[in-house]
Structures are given as structure tokens and as C-alpha cells.
Coordinates of C-alpha atoms and ligand atoms in Angstrom, one line a residue:
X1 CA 0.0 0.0 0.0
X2 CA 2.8 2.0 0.4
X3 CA 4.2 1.6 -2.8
X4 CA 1.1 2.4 -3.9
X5 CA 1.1 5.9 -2.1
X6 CA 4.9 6.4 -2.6
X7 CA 3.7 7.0 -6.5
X8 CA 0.6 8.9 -6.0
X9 CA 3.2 11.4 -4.2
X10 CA 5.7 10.9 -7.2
X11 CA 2.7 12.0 -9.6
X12 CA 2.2 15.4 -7.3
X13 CA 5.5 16.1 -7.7
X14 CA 6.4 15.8 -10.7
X15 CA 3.1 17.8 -11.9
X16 CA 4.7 20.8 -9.1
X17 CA 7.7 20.4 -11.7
X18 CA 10.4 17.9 -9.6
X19 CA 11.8 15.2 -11.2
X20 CA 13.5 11.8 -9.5
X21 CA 16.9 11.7 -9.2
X22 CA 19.6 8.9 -8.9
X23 CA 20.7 9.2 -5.3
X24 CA 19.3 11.2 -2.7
X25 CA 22.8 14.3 -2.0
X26 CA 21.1 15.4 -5.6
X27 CA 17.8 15.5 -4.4
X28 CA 16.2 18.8 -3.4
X29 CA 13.4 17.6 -1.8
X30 CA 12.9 14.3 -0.6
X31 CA 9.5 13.0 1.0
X32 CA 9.9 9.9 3.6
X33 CA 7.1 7.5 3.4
X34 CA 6.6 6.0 6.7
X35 CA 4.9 2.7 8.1
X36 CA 4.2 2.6 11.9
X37 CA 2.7 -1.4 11.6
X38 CA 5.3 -2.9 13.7
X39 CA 7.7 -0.8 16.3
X40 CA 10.4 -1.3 14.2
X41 CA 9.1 -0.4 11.0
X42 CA 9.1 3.4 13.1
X43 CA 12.3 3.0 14.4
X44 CA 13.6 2.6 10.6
X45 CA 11.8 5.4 9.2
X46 CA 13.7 8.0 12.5
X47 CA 17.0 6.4 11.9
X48 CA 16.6 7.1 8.1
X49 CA 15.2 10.8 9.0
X50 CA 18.7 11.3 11.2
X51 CA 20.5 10.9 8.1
X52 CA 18.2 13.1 6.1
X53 CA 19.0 15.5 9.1
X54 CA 22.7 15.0 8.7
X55 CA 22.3 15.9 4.7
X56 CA 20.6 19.0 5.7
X57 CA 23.2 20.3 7.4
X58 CA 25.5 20.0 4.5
X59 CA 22.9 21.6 2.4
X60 CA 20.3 23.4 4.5
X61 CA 17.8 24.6 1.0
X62 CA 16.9 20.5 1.6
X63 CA 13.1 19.9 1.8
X64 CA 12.4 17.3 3.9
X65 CA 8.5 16.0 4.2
X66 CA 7.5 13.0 6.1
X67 CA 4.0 10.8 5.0
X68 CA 2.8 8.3 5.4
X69 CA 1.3 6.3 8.9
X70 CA 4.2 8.1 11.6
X71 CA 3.5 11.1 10.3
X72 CA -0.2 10.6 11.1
X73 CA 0.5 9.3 14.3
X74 CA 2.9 11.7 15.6
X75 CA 1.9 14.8 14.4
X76 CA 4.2 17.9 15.0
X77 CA 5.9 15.6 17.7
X78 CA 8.0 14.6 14.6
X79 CA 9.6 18.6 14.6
X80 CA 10.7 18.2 18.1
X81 CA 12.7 14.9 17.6
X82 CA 13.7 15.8 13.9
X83 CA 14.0 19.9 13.8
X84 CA 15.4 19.6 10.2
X85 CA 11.8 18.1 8.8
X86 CA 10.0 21.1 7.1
X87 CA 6.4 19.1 6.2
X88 CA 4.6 16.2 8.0
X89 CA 1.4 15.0 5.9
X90 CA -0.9 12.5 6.9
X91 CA -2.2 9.6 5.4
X92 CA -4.9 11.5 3.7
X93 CA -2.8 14.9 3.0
X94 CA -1.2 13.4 -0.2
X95 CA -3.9 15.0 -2.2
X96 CA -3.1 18.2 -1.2
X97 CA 1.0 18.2 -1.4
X98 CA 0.5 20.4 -4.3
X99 CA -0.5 23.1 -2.0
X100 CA 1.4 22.5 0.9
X101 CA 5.0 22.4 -1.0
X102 CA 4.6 25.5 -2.8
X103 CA 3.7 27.1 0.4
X104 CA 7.1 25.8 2.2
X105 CA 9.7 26.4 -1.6
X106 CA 8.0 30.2 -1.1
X107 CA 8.1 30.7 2.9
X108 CA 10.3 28.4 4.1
X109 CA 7.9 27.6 7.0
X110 CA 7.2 24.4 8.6
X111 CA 3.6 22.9 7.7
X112 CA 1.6 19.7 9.7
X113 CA -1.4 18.6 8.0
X114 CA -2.6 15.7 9.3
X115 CA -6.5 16.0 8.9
X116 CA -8.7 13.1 8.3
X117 CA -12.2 12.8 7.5
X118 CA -15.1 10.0 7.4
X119 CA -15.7 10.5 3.3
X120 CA -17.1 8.0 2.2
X121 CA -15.3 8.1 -1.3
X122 CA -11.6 9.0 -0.8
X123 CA -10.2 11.6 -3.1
X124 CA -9.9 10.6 -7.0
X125 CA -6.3 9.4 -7.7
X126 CA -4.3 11.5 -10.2
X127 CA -2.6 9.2 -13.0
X128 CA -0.6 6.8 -11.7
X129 CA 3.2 7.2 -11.4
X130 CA 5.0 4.5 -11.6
X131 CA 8.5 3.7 -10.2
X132 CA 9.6 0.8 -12.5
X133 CA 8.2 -0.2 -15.7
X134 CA 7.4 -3.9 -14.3
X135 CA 4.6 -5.6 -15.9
X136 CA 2.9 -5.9 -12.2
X137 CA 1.3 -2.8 -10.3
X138 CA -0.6 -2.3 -7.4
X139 CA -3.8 -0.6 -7.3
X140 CA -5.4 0.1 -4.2
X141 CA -9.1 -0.6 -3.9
X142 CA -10.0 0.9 -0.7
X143 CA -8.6 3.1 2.2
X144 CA -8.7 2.5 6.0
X145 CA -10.1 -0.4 8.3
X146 CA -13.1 -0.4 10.6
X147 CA -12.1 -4.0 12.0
X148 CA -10.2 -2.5 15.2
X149 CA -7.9 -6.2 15.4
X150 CA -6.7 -5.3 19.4
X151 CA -3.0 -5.2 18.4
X152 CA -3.5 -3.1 15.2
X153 CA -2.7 0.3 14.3
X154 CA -3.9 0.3 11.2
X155 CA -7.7 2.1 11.8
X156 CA -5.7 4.8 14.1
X157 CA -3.6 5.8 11.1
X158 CA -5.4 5.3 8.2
X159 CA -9.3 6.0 9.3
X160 CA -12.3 4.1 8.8
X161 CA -13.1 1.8 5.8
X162 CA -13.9 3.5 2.4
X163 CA -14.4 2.0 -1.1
X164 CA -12.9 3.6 -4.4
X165 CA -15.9 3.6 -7.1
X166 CA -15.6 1.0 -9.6
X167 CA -15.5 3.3 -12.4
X168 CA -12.5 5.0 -11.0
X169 CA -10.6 1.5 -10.5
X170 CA -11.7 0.3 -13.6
X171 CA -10.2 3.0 -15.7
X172 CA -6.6 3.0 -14.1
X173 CA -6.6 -1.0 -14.7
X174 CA -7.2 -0.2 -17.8
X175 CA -4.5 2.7 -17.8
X176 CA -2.3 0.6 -16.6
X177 CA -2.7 -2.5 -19.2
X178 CA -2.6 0.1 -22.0
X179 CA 1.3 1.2 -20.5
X180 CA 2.4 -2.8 -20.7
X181 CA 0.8 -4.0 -17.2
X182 CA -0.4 -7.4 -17.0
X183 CA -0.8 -7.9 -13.6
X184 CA -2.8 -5.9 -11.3
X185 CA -2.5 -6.4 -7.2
X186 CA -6.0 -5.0 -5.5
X187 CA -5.2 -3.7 -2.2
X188 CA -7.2 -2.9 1.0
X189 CA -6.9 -3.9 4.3
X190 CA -10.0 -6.5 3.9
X191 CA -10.9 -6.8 0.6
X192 CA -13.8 -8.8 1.1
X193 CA -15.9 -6.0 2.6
X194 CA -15.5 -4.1 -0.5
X195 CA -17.9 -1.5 -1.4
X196 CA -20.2 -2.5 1.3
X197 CA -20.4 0.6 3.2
X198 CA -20.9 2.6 0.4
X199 CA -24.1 0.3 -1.8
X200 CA -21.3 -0.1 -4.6
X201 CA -20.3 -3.6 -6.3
X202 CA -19.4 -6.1 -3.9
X203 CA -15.8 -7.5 -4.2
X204 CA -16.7 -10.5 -6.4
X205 CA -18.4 -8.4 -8.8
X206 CA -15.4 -6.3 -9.0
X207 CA -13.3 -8.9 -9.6
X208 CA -15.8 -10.1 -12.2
X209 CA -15.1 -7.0 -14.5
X210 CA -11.3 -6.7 -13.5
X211 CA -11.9 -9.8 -15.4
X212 CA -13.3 -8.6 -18.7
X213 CA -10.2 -6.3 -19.4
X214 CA -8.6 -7.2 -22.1
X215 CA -5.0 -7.0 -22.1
X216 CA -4.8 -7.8 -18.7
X217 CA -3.2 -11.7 -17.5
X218 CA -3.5 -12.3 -13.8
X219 CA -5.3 -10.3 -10.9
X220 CA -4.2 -11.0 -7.4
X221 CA -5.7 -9.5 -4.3
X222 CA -4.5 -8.5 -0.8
X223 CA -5.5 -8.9 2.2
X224 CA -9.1 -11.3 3.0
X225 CA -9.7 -11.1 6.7
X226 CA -11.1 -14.5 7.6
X227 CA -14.2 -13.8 8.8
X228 CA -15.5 -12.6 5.4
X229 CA -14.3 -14.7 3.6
X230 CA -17.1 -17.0 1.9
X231 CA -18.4 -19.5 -0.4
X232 CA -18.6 -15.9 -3.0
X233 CA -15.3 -15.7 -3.1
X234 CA -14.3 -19.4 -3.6
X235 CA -16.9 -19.2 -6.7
X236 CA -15.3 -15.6 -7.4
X237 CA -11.8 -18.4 -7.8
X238 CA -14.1 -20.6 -9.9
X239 CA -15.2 -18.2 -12.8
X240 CA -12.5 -15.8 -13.1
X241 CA -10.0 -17.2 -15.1
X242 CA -7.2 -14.5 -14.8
X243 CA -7.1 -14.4 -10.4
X244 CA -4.5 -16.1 -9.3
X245 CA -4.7 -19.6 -7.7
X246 CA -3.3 -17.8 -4.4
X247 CA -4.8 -16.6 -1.4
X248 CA -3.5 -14.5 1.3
X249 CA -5.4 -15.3 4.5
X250 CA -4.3 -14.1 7.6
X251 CA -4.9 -16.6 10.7
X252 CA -2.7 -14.7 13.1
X253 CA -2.9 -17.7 16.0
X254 CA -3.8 -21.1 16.3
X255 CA -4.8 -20.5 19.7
X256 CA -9.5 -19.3 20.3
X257 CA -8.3 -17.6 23.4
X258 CA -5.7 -15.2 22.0
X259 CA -8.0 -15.0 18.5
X260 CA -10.7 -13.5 20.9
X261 CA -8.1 -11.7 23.2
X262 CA -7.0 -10.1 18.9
X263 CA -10.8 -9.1 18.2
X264 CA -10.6 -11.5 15.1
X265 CA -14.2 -12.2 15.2
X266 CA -13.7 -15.8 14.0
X267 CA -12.4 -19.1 15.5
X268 CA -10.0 -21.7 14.9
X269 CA -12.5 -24.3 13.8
X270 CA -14.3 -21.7 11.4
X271 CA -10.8 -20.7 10.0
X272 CA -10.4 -24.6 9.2
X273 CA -13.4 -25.0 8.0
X274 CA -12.8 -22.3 5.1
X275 CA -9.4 -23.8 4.2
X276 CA -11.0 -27.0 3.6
X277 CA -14.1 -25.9 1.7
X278 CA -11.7 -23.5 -0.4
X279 CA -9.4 -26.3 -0.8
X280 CA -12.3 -28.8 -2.1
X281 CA -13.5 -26.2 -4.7
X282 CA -10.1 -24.9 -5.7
X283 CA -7.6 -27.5 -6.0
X284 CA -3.9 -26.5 -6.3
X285 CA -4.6 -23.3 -4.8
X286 CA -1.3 -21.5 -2.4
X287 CA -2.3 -20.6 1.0
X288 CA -0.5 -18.0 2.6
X289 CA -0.9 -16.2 6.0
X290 CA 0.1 -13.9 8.3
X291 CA 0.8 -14.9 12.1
X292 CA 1.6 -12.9 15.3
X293 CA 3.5 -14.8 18.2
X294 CA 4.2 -13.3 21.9
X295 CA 0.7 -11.3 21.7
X296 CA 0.4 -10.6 25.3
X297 CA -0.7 -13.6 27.4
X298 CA 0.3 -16.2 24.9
X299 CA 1.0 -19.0 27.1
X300 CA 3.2 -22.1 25.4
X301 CA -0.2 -23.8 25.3
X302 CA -1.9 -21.2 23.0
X303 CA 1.5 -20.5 20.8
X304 CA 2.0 -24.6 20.8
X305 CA -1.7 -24.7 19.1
X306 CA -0.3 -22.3 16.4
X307 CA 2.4 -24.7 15.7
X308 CA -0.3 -27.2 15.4
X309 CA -2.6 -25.2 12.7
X310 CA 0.5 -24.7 11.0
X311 CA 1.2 -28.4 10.8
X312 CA -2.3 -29.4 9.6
X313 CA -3.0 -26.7 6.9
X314 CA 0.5 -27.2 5.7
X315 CA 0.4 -23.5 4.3
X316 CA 3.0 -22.7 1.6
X317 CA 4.3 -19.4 2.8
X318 CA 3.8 -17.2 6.0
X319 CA 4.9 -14.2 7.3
X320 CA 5.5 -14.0 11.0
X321 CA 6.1 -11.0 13.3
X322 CA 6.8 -10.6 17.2
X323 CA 4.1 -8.6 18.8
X324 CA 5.2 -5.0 19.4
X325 CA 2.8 -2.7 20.9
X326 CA 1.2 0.1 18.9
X327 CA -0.1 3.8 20.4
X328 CA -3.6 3.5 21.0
X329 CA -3.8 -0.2 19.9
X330 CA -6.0 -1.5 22.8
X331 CA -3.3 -4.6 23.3
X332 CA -0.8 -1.9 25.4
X333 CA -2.7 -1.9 27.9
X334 CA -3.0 -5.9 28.0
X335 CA -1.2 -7.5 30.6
X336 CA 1.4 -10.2 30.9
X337 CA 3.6 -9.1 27.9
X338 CA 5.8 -11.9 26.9
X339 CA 9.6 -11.0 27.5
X340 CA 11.5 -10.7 23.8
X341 CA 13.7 -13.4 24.4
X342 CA 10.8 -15.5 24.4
X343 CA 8.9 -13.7 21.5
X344 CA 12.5 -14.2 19.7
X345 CA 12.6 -18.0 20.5
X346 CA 9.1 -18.4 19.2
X347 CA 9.5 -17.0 16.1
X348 CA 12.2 -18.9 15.4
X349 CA 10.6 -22.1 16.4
X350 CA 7.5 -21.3 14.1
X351 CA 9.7 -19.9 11.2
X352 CA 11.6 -23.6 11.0
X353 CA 8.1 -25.5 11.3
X354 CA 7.3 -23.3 8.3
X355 CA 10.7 -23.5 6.2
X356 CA 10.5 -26.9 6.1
X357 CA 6.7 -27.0 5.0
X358 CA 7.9 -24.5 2.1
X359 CA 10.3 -26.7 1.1
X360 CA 8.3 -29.4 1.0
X361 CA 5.4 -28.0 -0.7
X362 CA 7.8 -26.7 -3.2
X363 CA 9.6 -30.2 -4.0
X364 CA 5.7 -31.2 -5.3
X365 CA 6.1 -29.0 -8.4
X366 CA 9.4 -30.6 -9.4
X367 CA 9.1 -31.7 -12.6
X368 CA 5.7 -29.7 -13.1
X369 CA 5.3 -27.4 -15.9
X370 CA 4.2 -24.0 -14.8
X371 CA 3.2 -20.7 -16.7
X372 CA 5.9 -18.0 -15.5
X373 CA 4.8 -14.1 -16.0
X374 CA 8.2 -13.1 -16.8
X375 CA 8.7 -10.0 -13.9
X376 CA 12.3 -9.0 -15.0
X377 CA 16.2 -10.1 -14.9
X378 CA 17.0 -11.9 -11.2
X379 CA 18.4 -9.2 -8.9
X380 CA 20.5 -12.1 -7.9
X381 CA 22.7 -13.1 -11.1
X382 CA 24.1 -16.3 -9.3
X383 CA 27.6 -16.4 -11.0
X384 CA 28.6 -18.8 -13.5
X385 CA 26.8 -22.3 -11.7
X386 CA 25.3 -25.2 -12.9
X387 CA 22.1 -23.3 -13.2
X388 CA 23.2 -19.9 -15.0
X389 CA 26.6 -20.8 -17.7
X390 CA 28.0 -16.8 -17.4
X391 CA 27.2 -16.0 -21.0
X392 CA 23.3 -16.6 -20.1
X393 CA 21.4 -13.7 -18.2
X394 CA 19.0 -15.1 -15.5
X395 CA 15.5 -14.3 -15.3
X396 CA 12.7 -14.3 -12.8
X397 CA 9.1 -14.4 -12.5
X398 CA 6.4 -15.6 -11.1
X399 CA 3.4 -18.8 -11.0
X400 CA 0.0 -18.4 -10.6
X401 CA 0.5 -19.5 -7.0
X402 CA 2.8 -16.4 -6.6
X403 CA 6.2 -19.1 -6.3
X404 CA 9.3 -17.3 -7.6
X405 CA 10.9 -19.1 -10.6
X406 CA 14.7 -18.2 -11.8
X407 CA 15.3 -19.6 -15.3
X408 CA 18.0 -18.8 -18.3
X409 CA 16.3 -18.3 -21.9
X410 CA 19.1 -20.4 -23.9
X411 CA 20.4 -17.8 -26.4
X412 CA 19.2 -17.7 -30.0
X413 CA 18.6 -13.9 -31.2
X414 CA 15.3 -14.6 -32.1
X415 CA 14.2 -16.0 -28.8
X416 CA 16.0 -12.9 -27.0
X417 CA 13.6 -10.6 -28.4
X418 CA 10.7 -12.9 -27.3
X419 CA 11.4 -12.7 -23.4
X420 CA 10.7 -9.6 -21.7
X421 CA 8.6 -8.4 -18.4
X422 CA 4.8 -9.2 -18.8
X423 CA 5.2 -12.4 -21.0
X424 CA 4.7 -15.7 -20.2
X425 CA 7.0 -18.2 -20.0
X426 CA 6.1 -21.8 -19.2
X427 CA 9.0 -23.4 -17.4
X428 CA 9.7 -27.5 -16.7
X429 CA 10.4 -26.9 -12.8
X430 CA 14.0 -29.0 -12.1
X431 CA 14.8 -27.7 -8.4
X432 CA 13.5 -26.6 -5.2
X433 CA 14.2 -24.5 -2.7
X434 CA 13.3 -22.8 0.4
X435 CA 11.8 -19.3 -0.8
X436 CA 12.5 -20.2 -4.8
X437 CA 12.2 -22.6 -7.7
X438 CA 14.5 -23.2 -10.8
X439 CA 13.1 -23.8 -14.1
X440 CA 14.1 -25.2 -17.0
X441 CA 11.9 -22.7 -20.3
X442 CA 9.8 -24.6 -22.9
X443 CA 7.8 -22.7 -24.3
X444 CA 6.5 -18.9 -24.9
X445 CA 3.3 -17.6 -25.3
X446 CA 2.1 -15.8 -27.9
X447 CA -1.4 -14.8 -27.1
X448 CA -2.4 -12.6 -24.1
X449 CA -5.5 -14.1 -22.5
X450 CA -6.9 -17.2 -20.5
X451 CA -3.6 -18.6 -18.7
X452 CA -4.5 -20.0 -15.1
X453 CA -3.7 -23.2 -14.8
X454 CA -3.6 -23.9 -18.8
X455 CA -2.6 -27.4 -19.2
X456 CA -1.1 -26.9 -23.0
X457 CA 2.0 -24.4 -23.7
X458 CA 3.5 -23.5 -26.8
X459 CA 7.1 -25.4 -27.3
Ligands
SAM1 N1 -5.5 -6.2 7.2 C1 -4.7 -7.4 7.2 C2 -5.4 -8.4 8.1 O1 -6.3 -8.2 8.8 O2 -4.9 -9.5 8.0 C3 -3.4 -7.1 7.9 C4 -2.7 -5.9 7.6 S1 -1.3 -5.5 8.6 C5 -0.8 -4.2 7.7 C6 -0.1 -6.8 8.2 C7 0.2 -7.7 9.3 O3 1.0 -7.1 10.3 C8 -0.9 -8.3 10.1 O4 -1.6 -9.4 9.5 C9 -0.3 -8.7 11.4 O5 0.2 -10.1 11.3 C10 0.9 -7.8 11.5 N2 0.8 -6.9 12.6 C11 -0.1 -5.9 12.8 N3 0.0 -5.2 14.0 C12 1.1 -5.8 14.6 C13 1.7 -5.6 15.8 N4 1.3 -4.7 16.7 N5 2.8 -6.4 16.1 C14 3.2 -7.4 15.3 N6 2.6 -7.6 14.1 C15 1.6 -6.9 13.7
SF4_2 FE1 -5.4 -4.2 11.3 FE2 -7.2 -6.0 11.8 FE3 -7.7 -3.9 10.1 FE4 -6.1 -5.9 9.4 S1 -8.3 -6.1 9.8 S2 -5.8 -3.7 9.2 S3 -5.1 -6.4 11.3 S4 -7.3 -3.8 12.3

């Protein structure tokens, strides 16, 4: 999401006349985009603002703005710890930058602006900036959460729940496919509860028309919260053949007492109950999740009953965080915190149940055939192995179930020019790994539409 914001900002700037540079001593302004979801995401974005600081010093006509969900949180606070910092915008203040920086480049004055209001509709979205010219973008759906999870900070910083209209969403998909995307990621904090507040289409009928756009490959979502998530969206799986056979379901604990203790509103059995139905109806689909250990009065019962959902829904990824307490997330004032030594040792213990599950879970494709949208060259260019000869560049993308695939395209010139971000490559998978897969290309394809889980490739 804030990828997402970080280019709405980018498009305000550059329409005030700025332009991106290479490394930040260039820069003349530079806007930090904060997250405040974990205590250390916030202790990241001050030791980053130090060094802005430090910068400043050498060249004091530096603009430095803060965003994002600190800045909402702490206000003006942020002048008193960071003097140097001439805006702080809230989470809903990106819309008006292209007031608020003027008034700063003309007076040199400090500006806070961190006002939120209940709109229903958020603000219309300028044209999207993009950062990289990737073949996958994000495209958030709706703002805010009204869920009020006990350890979250999320509704403090980003307000209650409001839907984007369709028409608006619809048209910057459809932006987007006509600059190259083929992906598209819908974002909100529980997409399931999509344009309820607000009478608009519900979240299976958006995904419905994503659907129809031509152009446009896969559609992925993020984040379902459990407890709506429902036989509409296992159909919504069923019909659409572009989204992607992965969901993203965060369970958070294993354990009824701390699920109630979370304010998750659903329990271990129901949570079950949904993987198995969505499991039945969908075969092949990834599971992924999010979990939370040392929430405060965790005892080794409850976190050992985590361990045990883990070991019976056999997810194939998750993402696991120590509890940290949030301002004015109702868990501070919880008692029985668990030391971090412990937290520490638990998330270790989980994070090697899980490893080997991945593993696992990954070995099954060996030997599988699997459509790859091609995202880009690997970051990692392993040199000269078995895998990657050194004359070969190595490539990465993705499968449907959002697995990462490294491959080589053997060299011909002809096939050269047919590999490039947004096309899809099927790949014979040969190895397996922890958090990636190797595969072997066979085949490109050549038409744009109708790929999940296509049996048949083009050799
Ligand atoms: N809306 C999503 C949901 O309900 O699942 C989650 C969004 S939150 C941005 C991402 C994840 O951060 C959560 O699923 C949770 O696991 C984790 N998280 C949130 N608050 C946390 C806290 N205080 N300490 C540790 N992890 C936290
Ligand atoms: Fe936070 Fe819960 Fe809302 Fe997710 S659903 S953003 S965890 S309050």
C-alpha cells in the first residue's frame, strides 16, 4: 500500500515540476514515506530521518517532508525529535501536497497537515506514477479499516473503511494495461468487505469486470480477513480465469483464546473449515498467512496450538512477526507481555516449522510445468553455476500461486527478443528451494489471455 502511495506522491511532484533523481545528495526535496505497523518499521523510518537530518546540514535549502502512517501518528511531535523536517502530511494529505510544497519552496515555513475525515469516497487518484516499468502494479481498492484487530494500528492511522468507485478502478486498470501491465494487485486492508459501506459492487463483482479487461493476464488480491471470507469468493476463484490460484489469509494464532483476546471475530474451527471448503473447490490453490507470536498472554499452550494449525493446513508461505505494541492499539494496555527473548525464541521455532513445509510444498512441483509471467532479470545473477553458464542472463518471475521461478532463456537472437517483463513463459520446474524454484523454459506464449492453470504451452 505503500508503494502504492509512494507513487501517487511521485505524480504530485512531478506535476509541481520535480523530477526523480539517482541518489538522494542530488535531491532537493525528498519525502519519507513511513509505516508505523510494527515498532520497528518506526524506528527505521527516525534512523533514516537522522541521516536526512545530517544531509541537511551539508545543504540546508533541503526539503524534507515526512508521509505516510508516523506522520499521522505523531503529528508535530516529529519537529521536536527531527527539527530539520519542514512538512509532515498524513495519510490522507497526499492529495493536497500540491499546495502544501509550494507554500514551504515560497516561505520556508514548517507545515503539519494531518487531517482526516469519514468521506465515504476518498479523493480521485491523479494518473498513476510508476517507479519501474514492471509488468505488475498495485492498485489500491479501498482506504482504511473499521475491524479495530486489538493489536493493530492500522484504523488509528489510516481511518475508517472507504471503497474507491468502480469506475475510477476500472479505468486506471485499464490505464495501466494500455502502458504494458499485466498484472494488477488490489489492495485494501479487507478486501472482502469491498464496497459495502458505500451500496457499490461487492468484491466478487469487482473482480468479475477486472476480469473482462482485455489486455490484462493475472489479478491477485491483498488482504481477505477471515471472517468474510465465503463461499462468494471461492466461486469468485471458480469463474475468473485470470485471479490467481493464491490466497493471502491471515490466521494470526492457532490458539481461540488469543483469537478472541485479537478481536478477530472468528475461531479456529471456522478458519479450518474455510481452508478445507476453499481447498475442495479450488484444488492446487497457495495458501499464505500472516501470524503474530508473543501477543500478550500467549502462554506455550496457546502459541504450541499455532504450531499445530500450522502443521495441519501445511500453508505454503507465511509471514511472521513478534508482537510490538502500537499507540492507542487496545493490546498496550493488556497485561502479561511476553519478554522478547521469548517472543525471539518463538518466532524462530515457528519460522523452522514453516521453512521446512515450504520446502516441502515446493519439491511437489518438481518436474511440473508451470506458466511464469516473466517480472524482470533476477536481482540475484548467481555467477557462473550449474544453473546460469556466465554468458546466459537469469531471469525471474512468477506462477499463478505467486512461487518465484529463476530460469535462463538459452540464447538464439530470435528468442531474445521474445522474453521480456509481462510475457509468459512456461517453465519444466528441475529444483527446489526454500523461498524459490529453478526452471528449466519450454515454451513462450504468444497470445495474451486465458492462462491460469492452462494445461497446454507453446514449445
Ligand atoms: N488487514 C490485514 C489483516 O487483517 O490480516 C493485515 C494488515 S497488517 C498491515 C499486516 C500484518 O501485520 C498483520 O496481518 C499482522 O500479522 C501484523 N501486525 C499488525 N500489527 C502488529 C503488531 N502490533 N505487532 C506485530 N505484528 C503486527
Ligand atoms: Fe489491522 Fe485488523 Fe484492520 Fe487488518 S483487519 S488492518 S489487522 S485492524
Amino acid at each position: 500500500m505503500n508503494v502504492y502511495d509512494s507513487e501517487q506522491i511521485a505524480a504530485r511532484l512531478i506535476a509541481l515540476g520535480y523530477q526523480q533523481t539517482g541518489t538522494l545528495e542530488t535531491a532537493d526535496l525528498v519525502i519519507v514515506n513511513t509505516c508505523t505497523i510494527r515498532a520497528k518499521a518506526e524506528q527505521k523510518a527516525f534512523s533514516f530521518l537522522g541521516r536526512l537530518a545530517r544531509l541537511k546540514s551539508r545543504k540546508p535549502g533541503l526539503i524534507i517532508g515526512v508521509g505516510g502512517c508516523v506522520a499521522q501518528q505523531e503529528g508535530a511531535e516529529i519537529f521536536r525529535r527531527i527539527p530539520q523536517v519542514d512538512l509532515v502530511f498524513g495519510t490522507q494529505a497526499i492529495d493536497r501536497l500540491g499546495l502544501l510544497i509550494p507554500k514551504i519552496e515560497d516561505k520556508r515555513c514548517r507545515i503539519v497537515d494531518v487531517t482526516m475525515t469519514d468521506k465515504p469516497d476518498p479523493p480521485d487518484v491523479v494518473p498513476n506514477h510508476r517507479f519501474d516499468h514492471s509488468a505488475s502494479a498495485f492498485v489500491t481498492i479501498m482506504r482504511g479499516c473499521d475491524n479495530f484487530c486489538t493489536y493493530c494500528v492500522v484504523p488509528h492511522v489510516r481511518g475508517r473503511e472507504a471503497s474507491r468507485h468502480p469506475d475510477r478502478i476500472m479505468k486506471e486498470i485499464r490505464d495501466l494495461v494500455q502502458s504494458g501491465v499485466r498484472e494488477v494487485t488490489l489492495l485494501g486492508q479487507n478486501v472482502n468487505s469491498y464496497g459495502k459501506k458505500e451500496n457499490l459492487w461487492s468484491f466478487p463483482e469487482l473482480l468479475y469486470h477486472v476480469n473482462s479487461i482485455e489486455g490484462l493476464l493475472r489479478i491477485r488480491f491483498t488482504t481477505s480477513h477471515p471472517k468474510d471470507f465465503g463461499s462468494d469468493m471461492i466461486n469468485a476463484f471458480k469463474i475468473n480465469e485470470k485471479v490467481c490460484d493464491h490466497i493471502h489469509l491471515p490466521v494470526q494464532s492457532g490458539s481461540d483464546r488469543i483469537l478472541k483476546r485479537m478481536n478477530r471475530k472468528y475461531t479456529r474451527e471456522l478458519y479450518l473449515d474455510k481452508i478445507s471448503k476453499l481447498r475442495d473447490n479450488c484444488s492446487g490453490i497457495a495458501i499464505t498467512s500472516d501470524i503474530i507470536v508473543g501477543f500478550p498472554g500467549e502462554t506455550e499452550a496457546d502459541f504450541n496450538e499455532t504450531l499445530d494449525l500450522i502443521k495441519m493446513i501445511q500453508f505454503d508461505g507465511i509471514f511472521a512477526f513478534v508482537y510490538s505494541d502500537r499507540p492507542n492499539a487496545p493490546a498496550v494496555r493488556f497485561k502479561n507481555k511476553i519478554s522478547e527473548d521469548e517472543k525471539r525464541k518463538r518466532l524462530q521455532t515457528l519460522l523452522d516449522l514453516q521453512e521446512d513445509v515450504t520446502r516441502m510444498k515446493n519439491q511437489t512441483l518438481v518436474g511440473s510445468v508451470q506458466p511464469i509471467l516473466v517480472e524482470g532479470t533476477s536481482k540475484k545473477q548467481s555467477s557462473g553455476s550449474l544453473e546460469r553458464p556466465r554468458s546466459t542472463v537469469q531471469w525471474m518471475g512468477r506462477t499463478t500461486t505467486n512461487k518465484i521461478v529463476n530460469f535462463c532463456y538459452k540464447d538464439s537472437p530470435q528468442r531474445r527478443t521474445d522474453l521480456f517483463p509481462g510475457k509468459i513463459v512456461y517453465a519444466r520446474i528441475e529444483k527446489a528451494y526454500a523461498h524459490s524454484l529453478w526452471g528449466e523454459p519450454v515454451g513462450v506464449n504468444t497470445t495474451t489471455g486465458g492462462l491460469k492453470g492452462e494445461e497446454s504451452y507453446a514449445a
